PDB file of C-alpha atoms in Angstrom:
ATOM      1  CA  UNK A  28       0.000   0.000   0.000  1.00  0.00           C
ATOM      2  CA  UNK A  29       1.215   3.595  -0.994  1.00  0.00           C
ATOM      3  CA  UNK A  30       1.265   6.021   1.705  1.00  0.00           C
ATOM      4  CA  UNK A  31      -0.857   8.855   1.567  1.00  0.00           C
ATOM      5  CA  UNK A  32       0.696  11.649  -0.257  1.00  0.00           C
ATOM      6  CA  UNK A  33       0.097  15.417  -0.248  1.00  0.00           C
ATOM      7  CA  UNK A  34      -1.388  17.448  -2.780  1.00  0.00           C
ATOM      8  CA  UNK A  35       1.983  19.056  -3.448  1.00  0.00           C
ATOM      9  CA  UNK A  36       3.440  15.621  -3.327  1.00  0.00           C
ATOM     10  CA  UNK A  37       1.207  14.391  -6.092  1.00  0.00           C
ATOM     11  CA  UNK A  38       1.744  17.739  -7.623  1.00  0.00           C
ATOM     12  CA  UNK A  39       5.603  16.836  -7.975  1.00  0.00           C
ATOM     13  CA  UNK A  40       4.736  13.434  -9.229  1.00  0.00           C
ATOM     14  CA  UNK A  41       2.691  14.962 -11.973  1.00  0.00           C
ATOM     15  CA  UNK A  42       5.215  17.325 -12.867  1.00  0.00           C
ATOM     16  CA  UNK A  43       7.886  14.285 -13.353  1.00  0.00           C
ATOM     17  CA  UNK A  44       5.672  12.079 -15.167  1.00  0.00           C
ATOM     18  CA  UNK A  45       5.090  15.162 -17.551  1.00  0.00           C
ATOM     19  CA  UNK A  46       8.701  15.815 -18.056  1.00  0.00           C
ATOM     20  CA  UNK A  47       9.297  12.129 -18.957  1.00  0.00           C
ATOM     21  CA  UNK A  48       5.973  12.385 -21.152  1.00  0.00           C
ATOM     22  CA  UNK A  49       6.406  15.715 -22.842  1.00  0.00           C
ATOM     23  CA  UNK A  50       9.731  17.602 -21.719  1.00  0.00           C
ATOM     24  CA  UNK A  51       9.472  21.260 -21.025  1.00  0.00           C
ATOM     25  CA  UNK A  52       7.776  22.624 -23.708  1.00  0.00           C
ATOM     26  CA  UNK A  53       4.988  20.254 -22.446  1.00  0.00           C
ATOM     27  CA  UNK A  54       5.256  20.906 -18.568  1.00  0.00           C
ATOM     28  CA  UNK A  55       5.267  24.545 -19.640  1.00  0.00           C
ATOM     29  CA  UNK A  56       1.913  24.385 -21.808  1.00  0.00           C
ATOM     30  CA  UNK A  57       0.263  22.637 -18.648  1.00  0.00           C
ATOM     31  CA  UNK A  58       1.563  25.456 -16.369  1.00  0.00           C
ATOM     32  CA  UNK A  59      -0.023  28.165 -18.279  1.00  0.00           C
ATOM     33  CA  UNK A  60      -3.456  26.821 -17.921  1.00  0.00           C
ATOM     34  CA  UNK A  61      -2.766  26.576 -14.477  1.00  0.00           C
ATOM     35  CA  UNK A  62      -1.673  30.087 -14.724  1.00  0.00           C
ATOM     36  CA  UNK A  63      -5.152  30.677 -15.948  1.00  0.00           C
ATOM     37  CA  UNK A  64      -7.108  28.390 -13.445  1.00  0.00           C
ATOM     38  CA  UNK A  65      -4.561  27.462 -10.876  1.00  0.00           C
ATOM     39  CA  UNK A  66      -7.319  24.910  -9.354  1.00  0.00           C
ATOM     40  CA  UNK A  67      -7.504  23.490 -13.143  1.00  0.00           C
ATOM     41  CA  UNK A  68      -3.917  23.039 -13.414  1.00  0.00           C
ATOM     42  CA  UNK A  69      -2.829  21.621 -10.101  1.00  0.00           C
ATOM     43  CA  UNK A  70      -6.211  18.907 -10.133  1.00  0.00           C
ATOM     44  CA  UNK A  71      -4.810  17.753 -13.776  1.00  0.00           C
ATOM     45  CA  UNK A  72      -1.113  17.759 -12.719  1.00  0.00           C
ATOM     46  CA  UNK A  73      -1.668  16.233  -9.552  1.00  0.00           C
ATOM     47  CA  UNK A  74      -4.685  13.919 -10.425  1.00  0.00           C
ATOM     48  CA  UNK A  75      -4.106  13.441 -14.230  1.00  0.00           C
ATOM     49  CA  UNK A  76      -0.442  12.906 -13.999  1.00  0.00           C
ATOM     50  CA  UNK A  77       0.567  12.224 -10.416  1.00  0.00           C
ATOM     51  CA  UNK A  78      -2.319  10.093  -9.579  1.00  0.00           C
ATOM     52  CA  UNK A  79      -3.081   8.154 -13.108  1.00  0.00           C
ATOM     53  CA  UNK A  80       0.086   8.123 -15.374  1.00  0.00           C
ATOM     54  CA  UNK A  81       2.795   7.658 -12.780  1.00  0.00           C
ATOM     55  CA  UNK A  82       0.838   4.157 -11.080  1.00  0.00           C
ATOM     56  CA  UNK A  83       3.135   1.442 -12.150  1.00  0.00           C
ATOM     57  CA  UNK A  84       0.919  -1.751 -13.782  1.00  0.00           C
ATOM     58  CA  UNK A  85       0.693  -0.188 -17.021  1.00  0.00           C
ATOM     59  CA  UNK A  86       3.718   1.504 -18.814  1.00  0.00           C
ATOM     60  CA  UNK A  87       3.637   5.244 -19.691  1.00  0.00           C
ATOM     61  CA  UNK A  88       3.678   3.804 -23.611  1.00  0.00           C
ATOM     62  CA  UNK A  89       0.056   1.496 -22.488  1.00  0.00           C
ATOM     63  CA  UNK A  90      -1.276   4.847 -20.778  1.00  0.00           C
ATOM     64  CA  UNK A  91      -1.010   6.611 -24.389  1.00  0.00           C
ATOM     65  CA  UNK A  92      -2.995   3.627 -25.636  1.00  0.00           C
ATOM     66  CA  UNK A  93      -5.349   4.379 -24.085  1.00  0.00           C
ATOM     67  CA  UNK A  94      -5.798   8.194 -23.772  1.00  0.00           C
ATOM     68  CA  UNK A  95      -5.141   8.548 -27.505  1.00  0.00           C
ATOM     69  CA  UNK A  96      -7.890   5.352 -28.050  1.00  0.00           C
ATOM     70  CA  UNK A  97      -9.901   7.367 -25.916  1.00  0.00           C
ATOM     71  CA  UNK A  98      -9.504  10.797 -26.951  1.00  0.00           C
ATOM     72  CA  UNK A  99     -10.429   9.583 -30.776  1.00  0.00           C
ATOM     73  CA  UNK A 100     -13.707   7.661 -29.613  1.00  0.00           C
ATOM     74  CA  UNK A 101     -14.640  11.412 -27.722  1.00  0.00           C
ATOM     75  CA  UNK A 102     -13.364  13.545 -30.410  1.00  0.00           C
ATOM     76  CA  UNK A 103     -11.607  15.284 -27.981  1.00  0.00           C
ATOM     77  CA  UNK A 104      -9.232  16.339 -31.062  1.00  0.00           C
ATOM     78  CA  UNK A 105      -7.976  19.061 -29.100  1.00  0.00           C
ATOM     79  CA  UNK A 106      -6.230  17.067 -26.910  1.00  0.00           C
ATOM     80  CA  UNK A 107      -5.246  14.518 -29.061  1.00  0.00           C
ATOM     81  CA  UNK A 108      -1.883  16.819 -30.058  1.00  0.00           C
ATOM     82  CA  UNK A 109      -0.403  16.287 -26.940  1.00  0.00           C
ATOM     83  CA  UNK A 110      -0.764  12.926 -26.377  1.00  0.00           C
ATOM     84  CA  UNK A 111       0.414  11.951 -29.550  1.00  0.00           C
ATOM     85  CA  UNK A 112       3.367  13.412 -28.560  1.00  0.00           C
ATOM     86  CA  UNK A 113       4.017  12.101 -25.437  1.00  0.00           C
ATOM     87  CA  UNK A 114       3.352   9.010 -26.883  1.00  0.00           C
ATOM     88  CA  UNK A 115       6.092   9.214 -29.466  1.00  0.00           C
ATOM     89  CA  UNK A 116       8.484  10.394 -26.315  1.00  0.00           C
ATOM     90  CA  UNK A 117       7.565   7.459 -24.532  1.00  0.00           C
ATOM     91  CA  UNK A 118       8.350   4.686 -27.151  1.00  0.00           C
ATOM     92  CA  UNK A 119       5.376   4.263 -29.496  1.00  0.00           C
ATOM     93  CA  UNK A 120       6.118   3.787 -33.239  1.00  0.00           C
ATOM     94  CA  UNK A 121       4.639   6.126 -35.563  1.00  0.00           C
ATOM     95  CA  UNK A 122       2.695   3.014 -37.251  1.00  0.00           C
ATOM     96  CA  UNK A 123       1.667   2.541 -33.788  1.00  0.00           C
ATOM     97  CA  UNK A 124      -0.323   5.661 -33.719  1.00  0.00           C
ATOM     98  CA  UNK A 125      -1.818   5.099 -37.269  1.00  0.00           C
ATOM     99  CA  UNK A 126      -3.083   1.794 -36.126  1.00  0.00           C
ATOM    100  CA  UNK A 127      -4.651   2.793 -33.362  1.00  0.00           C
ATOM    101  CA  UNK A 128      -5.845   5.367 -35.785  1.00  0.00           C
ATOM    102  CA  UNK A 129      -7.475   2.829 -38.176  1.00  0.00           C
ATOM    103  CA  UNK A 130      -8.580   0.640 -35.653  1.00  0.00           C
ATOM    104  CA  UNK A 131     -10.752   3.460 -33.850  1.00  0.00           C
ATOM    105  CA  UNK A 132     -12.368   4.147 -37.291  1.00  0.00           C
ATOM    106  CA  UNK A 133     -14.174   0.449 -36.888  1.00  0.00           C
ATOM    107  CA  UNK A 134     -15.793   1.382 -33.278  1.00  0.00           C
ATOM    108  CA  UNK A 135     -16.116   5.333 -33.176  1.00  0.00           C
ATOM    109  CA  UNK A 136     -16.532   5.742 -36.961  1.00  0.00           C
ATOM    110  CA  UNK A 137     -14.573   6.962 -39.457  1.00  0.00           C
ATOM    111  CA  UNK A 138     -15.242  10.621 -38.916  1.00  0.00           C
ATOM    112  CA  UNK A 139     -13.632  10.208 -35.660  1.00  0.00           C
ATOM    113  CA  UNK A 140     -10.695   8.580 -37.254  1.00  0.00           C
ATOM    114  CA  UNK A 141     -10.043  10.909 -40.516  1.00  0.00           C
ATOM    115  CA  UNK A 142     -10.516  13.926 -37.561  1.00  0.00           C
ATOM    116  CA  UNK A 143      -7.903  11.646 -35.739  1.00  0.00           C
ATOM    117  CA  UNK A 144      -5.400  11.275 -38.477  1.00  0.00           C
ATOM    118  CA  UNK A 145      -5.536  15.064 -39.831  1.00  0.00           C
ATOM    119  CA  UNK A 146      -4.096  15.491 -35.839  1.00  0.00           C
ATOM    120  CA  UNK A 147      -1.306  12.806 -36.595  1.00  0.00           C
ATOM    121  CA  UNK A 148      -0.338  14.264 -39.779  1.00  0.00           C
ATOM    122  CA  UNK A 149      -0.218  17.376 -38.315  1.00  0.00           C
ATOM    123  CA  UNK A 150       2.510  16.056 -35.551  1.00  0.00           C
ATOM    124  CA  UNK A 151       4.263  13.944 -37.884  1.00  0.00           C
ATOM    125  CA  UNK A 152       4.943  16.691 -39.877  1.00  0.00           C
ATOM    126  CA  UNK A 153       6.066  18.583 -37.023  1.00  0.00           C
ATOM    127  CA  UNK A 154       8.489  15.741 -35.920  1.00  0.00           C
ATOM    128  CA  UNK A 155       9.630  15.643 -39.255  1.00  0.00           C
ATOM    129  CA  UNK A 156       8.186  11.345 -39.223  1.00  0.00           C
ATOM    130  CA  UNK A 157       7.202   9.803 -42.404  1.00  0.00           C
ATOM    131  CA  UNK A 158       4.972   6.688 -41.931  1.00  0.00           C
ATOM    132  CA  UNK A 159       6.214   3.775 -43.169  1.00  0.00           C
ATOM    133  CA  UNK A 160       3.658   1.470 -45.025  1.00  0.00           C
ATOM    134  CA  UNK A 161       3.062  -1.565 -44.428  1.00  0.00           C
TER     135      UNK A 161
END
């Protein structure tokens, strides 16, 4: 059993799982909407990051999995960015993401999905990745 942490403990937590995730470009973009909300910011740092992503069953690479798996079957494209991201930074292949891509088209649609994949195009281009086919 963990021992109960502090919110500023889980706080810290969050803000090292982020900087594995994303670096500082990423821990920065958090900060600012914290800047906005501070209450925001802290629950999703501490919570989101602290809480969720650092818990050790599932790797950082699973977590991504899911939230980007998620995220698609929302259409929470706004999001989707960042996670794509983090998920490259944590190990995920860039065919990776496009089959998650494709495989969310059979279960949330394929409106979802081509929403999905204009995002991934967008941060492949970005990253300077060219998807290999297969």
């Amino acid at each position: 059993m963990v021992p109960e942490q502090t919110n500023q403990e889980r706080y810290e937590v969050g803000i090292r799982t982020l900087q594995t995730m994303v670096g500082d470009q990423g821990v920065q973009m958090i900060k600012q909407l914290g800047e906005f909300f501070p209450d925001f910011g802290h629950t999703l740092v501490a919570f989101g990051f602290g809480d969720l992503y650092s818990r050790e069953t599932l790797s950082l690479k699973e977590r991504e999995i899911i939230t980007i798996t998620s995220l698609i079957t929302q259409g929470a494209m706004e999001q989707l960015p960042f996670h794509v991201h983090a998920a490259l930074n944590v190990g995920m292949r860039p065919q990776e993401v496009l089959e998650i891509v494709l495989h969310c088209g059979g279960y949330a649609g394929f409106p979802k999905a081509c929403g999905a994949l204009n995002v991934v195009q967008k941060v492949f281009q970005e990253r300077n990745i060219t998807p290999s086919a297969t």
